[in-house]
Amino acid sequence: MIAPSLPVLIAARFVQGAAGAAGLVIGRAVARDRFQGVAMLRFLASITLISGLAPILAPIIGVQLLQVTSWRGTFGALTALGLLLVPAAFGALRETLPAEARQGGGLGATLRTMGGLLRRLPFLGLMLTSTFAFGALFGYISGSSTVLQHIYHVSPQTYSLLFGVNSLAMVALSQLNGRVLARRFTPGALMLGGLGVALSAG
């Protein structure tokens, strides 16, 4: 919000993105601690439903904020929201990993664990699948504004609605996956089907 130059803004956004990524990882770690199999798929679908509301609402709210403030004010609103979430997280989020399953260590132990995971082909395949899928998603997120607003000349309000439609589709299909398809198909079949659809759409 108070960045005096573009390099400072980029550096701050990098830190903000890393913190946001940590939140996503913690949510999935909680799912791994508490659920397995179909129950985990349903819980992850619920997480997607909640987190999917953000990209639907954020552009719409952001456009309205820009009517009364600058881009700095948008970051001010995010700061206020973050300050509200801190006590909520400390008050409501409990440890989900049983004490007997916890591991000590530190950075060295963490790096050794990561190295061991990278030698497991099933994990590596799933990690690369997720990485490339999210890479495609964020390629769309970063490029859609330029394409739609500067080439097709849609207004910021129309862009926010188009962006919301994409997010709504993601939420709806994640619910279909977690609540209907997960009961009828194996995770492997769902993965292959999802990759086929994503490849065709790309």
CSV table of C-alpha atoms in Angstrom, one decimal:
chain,number,residue,atom,x,y,z
A,1,MET,CA,0.0,0.0,0.0
A,2,ILE,CA,2.8,2.4,0.8
A,3,ALA,CA,5.4,1.1,-1.8
A,4,PRO,CA,7.4,4.0,-3.1
A,5,SER,CA,8.6,2.2,-6.3
A,6,LEU,CA,7.8,-0.7,-8.5
A,7,PRO,CA,10.6,-2.9,-7.3
A,8,VAL,CA,9.4,-2.5,-3.7
A,9,LEU,CA,5.8,-3.3,-4.8
A,10,ILE,CA,7.0,-6.5,-6.6
A,11,ALA,CA,9.0,-7.6,-3.5
A,12,ALA,CA,6.1,-7.0,-1.2
A,13,ARG,CA,3.7,-8.8,-3.5
A,14,PHE,CA,6.2,-11.8,-3.5
A,15,VAL,CA,6.0,-11.9,0.3
A,16,GLN,CA,2.2,-11.6,0.1
A,17,GLY,CA,2.0,-14.5,-2.4
A,18,ALA,CA,4.2,-16.7,-0.3
A,19,ALA,CA,2.0,-16.1,2.8
A,20,GLY,CA,-1.1,-16.8,0.7
A,21,ALA,CA,0.5,-20.1,-0.5
A,22,ALA,CA,1.2,-21.1,3.1
A,23,GLY,CA,-2.5,-20.7,3.9
A,24,LEU,CA,-3.5,-23.0,1.0
A,25,VAL,CA,-1.0,-25.6,2.1
A,26,ILE,CA,-2.2,-25.5,5.7
A,27,GLY,CA,-5.8,-26.1,4.6
A,28,ARG,CA,-4.8,-29.1,2.6
A,29,ALA,CA,-2.6,-30.4,5.5
A,30,VAL,CA,-5.6,-30.2,7.8
A,31,ALA,CA,-7.6,-32.3,5.2
A,32,ARG,CA,-4.8,-34.8,5.1
A,33,ASP,CA,-4.7,-35.0,8.9
A,34,ARG,CA,-8.5,-35.6,9.3
A,35,PHE,CA,-9.7,-37.4,6.3
A,36,GLN,CA,-8.9,-40.1,3.8
A,37,GLY,CA,-10.3,-41.4,0.5
A,38,VAL,CA,-13.8,-40.1,-0.6
A,39,ALA,CA,-14.2,-38.2,2.7
A,40,MET,CA,-11.0,-36.2,1.8
A,41,LEU,CA,-12.3,-35.5,-1.7
A,42,ARG,CA,-15.5,-34.2,-0.3
A,43,PHE,CA,-13.7,-32.0,2.3
A,44,LEU,CA,-11.4,-30.6,-0.4
A,45,ALA,CA,-14.5,-29.8,-2.5
A,46,SER,CA,-15.8,-27.8,0.4
A,47,ILE,CA,-12.5,-25.9,0.6
A,48,THR,CA,-12.7,-25.2,-3.1
A,49,LEU,CA,-16.2,-23.9,-2.6
A,50,ILE,CA,-15.1,-21.5,0.0
A,51,SER,CA,-11.9,-20.4,-1.7
A,52,GLY,CA,-13.6,-20.3,-5.0
A,53,LEU,CA,-15.8,-17.4,-3.8
A,54,ALA,CA,-12.8,-15.2,-3.5
A,55,PRO,CA,-12.0,-14.9,-7.3
A,56,ILE,CA,-15.7,-14.4,-7.9
A,57,LEU,CA,-16.2,-11.6,-5.4
A,58,ALA,CA,-12.7,-10.0,-5.5
A,59,PRO,CA,-12.8,-8.5,-9.0
A,60,ILE,CA,-16.4,-7.2,-8.4
A,61,ILE,CA,-15.5,-5.7,-5.1
A,62,GLY,CA,-12.2,-4.4,-6.5
A,63,VAL,CA,-13.9,-2.5,-9.3
A,64,GLN,CA,-16.2,-0.9,-6.9
A,65,LEU,CA,-13.3,0.1,-4.6
A,66,LEU,CA,-11.6,1.7,-7.6
A,67,GLN,CA,-14.6,4.0,-7.9
A,68,VAL,CA,-13.8,5.6,-4.6
A,69,THR,CA,-10.0,5.0,-4.1
A,70,SER,CA,-6.8,4.2,-6.0
A,71,TRP,CA,-4.9,0.9,-6.3
A,72,ARG,CA,-3.3,1.8,-3.0
A,73,GLY,CA,-6.7,1.8,-1.3
A,74,THR,CA,-7.3,-1.7,-2.6
A,75,PHE,CA,-4.2,-2.9,-0.8
A,76,GLY,CA,-5.4,-1.0,2.3
A,77,ALA,CA,-8.7,-3.0,2.2
A,78,LEU,CA,-6.7,-6.2,1.9
A,79,THR,CA,-4.6,-5.2,5.0
A,80,ALA,CA,-7.8,-4.6,7.0
A,81,LEU,CA,-9.2,-7.9,6.0
A,82,GLY,CA,-5.9,-9.6,7.0
A,83,LEU,CA,-6.0,-8.0,10.4
A,84,LEU,CA,-9.5,-9.3,10.9
A,85,LEU,CA,-8.5,-12.8,9.9
A,86,VAL,CA,-5.5,-13.1,12.3
A,87,PRO,CA,-7.6,-13.3,15.6
A,88,ALA,CA,-10.1,-15.5,13.8
A,89,ALA,CA,-7.4,-18.0,12.8
A,90,PHE,CA,-5.8,-18.0,16.3
A,91,GLY,CA,-9.2,-18.4,17.9
A,92,ALA,CA,-10.8,-21.0,15.7
A,93,LEU,CA,-8.0,-23.1,14.2
A,94,ARG,CA,-6.9,-26.0,16.3
A,95,GLU,CA,-4.0,-28.5,15.8
A,96,THR,CA,-5.3,-31.4,13.7
A,97,LEU,CA,-2.2,-33.6,13.7
A,98,PRO,CA,-2.1,-36.0,16.7
A,99,ALA,CA,0.9,-35.6,19.0
A,100,GLU,CA,2.2,-39.1,18.2
A,101,ALA,CA,2.3,-38.3,14.5
A,102,ARG,CA,4.3,-35.1,14.8
A,103,GLN,CA,7.9,-34.8,13.8
A,104,GLY,CA,10.6,-32.5,15.1
A,105,GLY,CA,13.7,-31.4,13.2
A,106,GLY,CA,13.7,-28.0,11.6
A,107,LEU,CA,14.9,-26.9,8.2
A,108,GLY,CA,17.4,-29.7,7.6
A,109,ALA,CA,14.8,-32.4,8.4
A,110,THR,CA,12.3,-30.7,6.2
A,111,LEU,CA,14.7,-30.6,3.3
A,112,ARG,CA,15.5,-34.3,3.7
A,113,THR,CA,11.8,-35.1,3.8
A,114,MET,CA,11.2,-33.1,0.6
A,115,GLY,CA,14.1,-34.9,-1.0
A,116,GLY,CA,12.6,-38.3,-0.1
A,117,LEU,CA,9.2,-37.2,-1.6
A,118,LEU,CA,10.8,-36.2,-4.9
A,119,ARG,CA,12.2,-39.7,-5.2
A,120,ARG,CA,8.7,-41.2,-5.0
A,121,LEU,CA,7.3,-41.4,-8.6
A,122,PRO,CA,3.6,-41.3,-7.5
A,123,PHE,CA,4.1,-38.1,-5.5
A,124,LEU,CA,6.2,-36.6,-8.3
A,125,GLY,CA,3.5,-37.3,-10.9
A,126,LEU,CA,0.8,-35.7,-8.8
A,127,MET,CA,3.0,-32.7,-7.9
A,128,LEU,CA,3.8,-32.0,-11.5
A,129,THR,CA,0.2,-32.4,-12.6
A,130,SER,CA,-0.9,-29.9,-10.0
A,131,THR,CA,2.0,-27.6,-10.8
A,132,PHE,CA,1.3,-27.5,-14.6
A,133,ALA,CA,-2.5,-27.2,-14.0
A,134,PHE,CA,-2.1,-24.2,-11.7
A,135,GLY,CA,0.5,-22.8,-14.1
A,136,ALA,CA,-2.1,-22.8,-16.8
A,137,LEU,CA,-4.6,-21.2,-14.5
A,138,PHE,CA,-2.3,-18.4,-13.4
A,139,GLY,CA,-1.3,-17.9,-17.0
A,140,TYR,CA,-4.9,-17.2,-17.7
A,141,ILE,CA,-5.3,-15.0,-14.6
A,142,SER,CA,-2.3,-12.9,-15.5
A,143,GLY,CA,-3.1,-12.6,-19.2
A,144,SER,CA,-6.9,-12.4,-19.4
A,145,SER,CA,-7.0,-8.7,-18.2
A,146,THR,CA,-4.8,-7.6,-21.1
A,147,VAL,CA,-6.6,-9.7,-23.7
A,148,LEU,CA,-10.1,-8.8,-22.7
A,149,GLN,CA,-9.7,-5.2,-21.7
A,150,HIS,CA,-7.1,-4.0,-24.2
A,151,ILE,CA,-7.8,-6.2,-27.2
A,152,TYR,CA,-11.6,-6.8,-26.9
A,153,HIS,CA,-12.1,-3.5,-25.0
A,154,VAL,CA,-14.5,-4.8,-22.3
A,155,SER,CA,-15.1,-2.5,-19.4
A,156,PRO,CA,-13.6,-3.3,-15.9
A,157,GLN,CA,-17.1,-4.1,-14.7
A,158,THR,CA,-17.7,-6.6,-17.6
A,159,TYR,CA,-14.2,-8.1,-17.0
A,160,SER,CA,-15.0,-8.7,-13.4
A,161,LEU,CA,-18.2,-10.5,-14.4
A,162,LEU,CA,-16.5,-12.7,-17.0
A,163,PHE,CA,-13.8,-13.5,-14.4
A,164,GLY,CA,-16.5,-14.4,-11.9
A,165,VAL,CA,-18.2,-16.8,-14.4
A,166,ASN,CA,-14.9,-18.7,-14.7
A,167,SER,CA,-14.6,-19.0,-10.9
A,168,LEU,CA,-18.2,-20.0,-10.6
A,169,ALA,CA,-17.6,-22.8,-13.1
A,170,MET,CA,-14.6,-24.0,-11.1
A,171,VAL,CA,-16.6,-24.0,-7.8
A,172,ALA,CA,-19.6,-25.9,-9.4
A,173,LEU,CA,-17.4,-28.6,-11.0
A,174,SER,CA,-15.4,-29.1,-7.8
A,175,GLN,CA,-18.7,-29.7,-6.0
A,176,LEU,CA,-19.7,-32.2,-8.7
A,177,ASN,CA,-16.4,-33.9,-8.4
A,178,GLY,CA,-16.4,-34.1,-4.6
A,179,ARG,CA,-20.0,-34.9,-4.0
A,180,VAL,CA,-21.1,-37.0,-7.0
A,181,LEU,CA,-18.2,-38.3,-9.2
A,182,ALA,CA,-16.0,-39.3,-6.3
A,183,ARG,CA,-18.6,-41.9,-5.2
A,184,ARG,CA,-18.7,-43.4,-8.7
A,185,PHE,CA,-15.1,-43.3,-10.1
A,186,THR,CA,-11.6,-43.9,-8.7
A,187,PRO,CA,-9.3,-41.0,-8.0
A,188,GLY,CA,-7.1,-42.1,-10.9
A,189,ALA,CA,-10.1,-42.1,-13.4
A,190,LEU,CA,-11.1,-38.6,-12.2
A,191,MET,CA,-7.5,-37.4,-12.6
A,192,LEU,CA,-7.2,-38.7,-16.1
A,193,GLY,CA,-10.7,-37.3,-17.0
A,194,GLY,CA,-9.8,-33.9,-15.6
A,195,LEU,CA,-6.5,-33.8,-17.4
A,196,GLY,CA,-8.2,-34.7,-20.7
A,197,VAL,CA,-10.7,-31.9,-20.3
A,198,ALA,CA,-8.0,-29.4,-19.3
A,199,LEU,CA,-5.8,-30.5,-22.3
A,200,SER,CA,-8.7,-30.2,-24.7
A,201,ALA,CA,-9.7,-26.7,-23.3
A,202,GLY,CA,-6.0,-25.6,-23.6
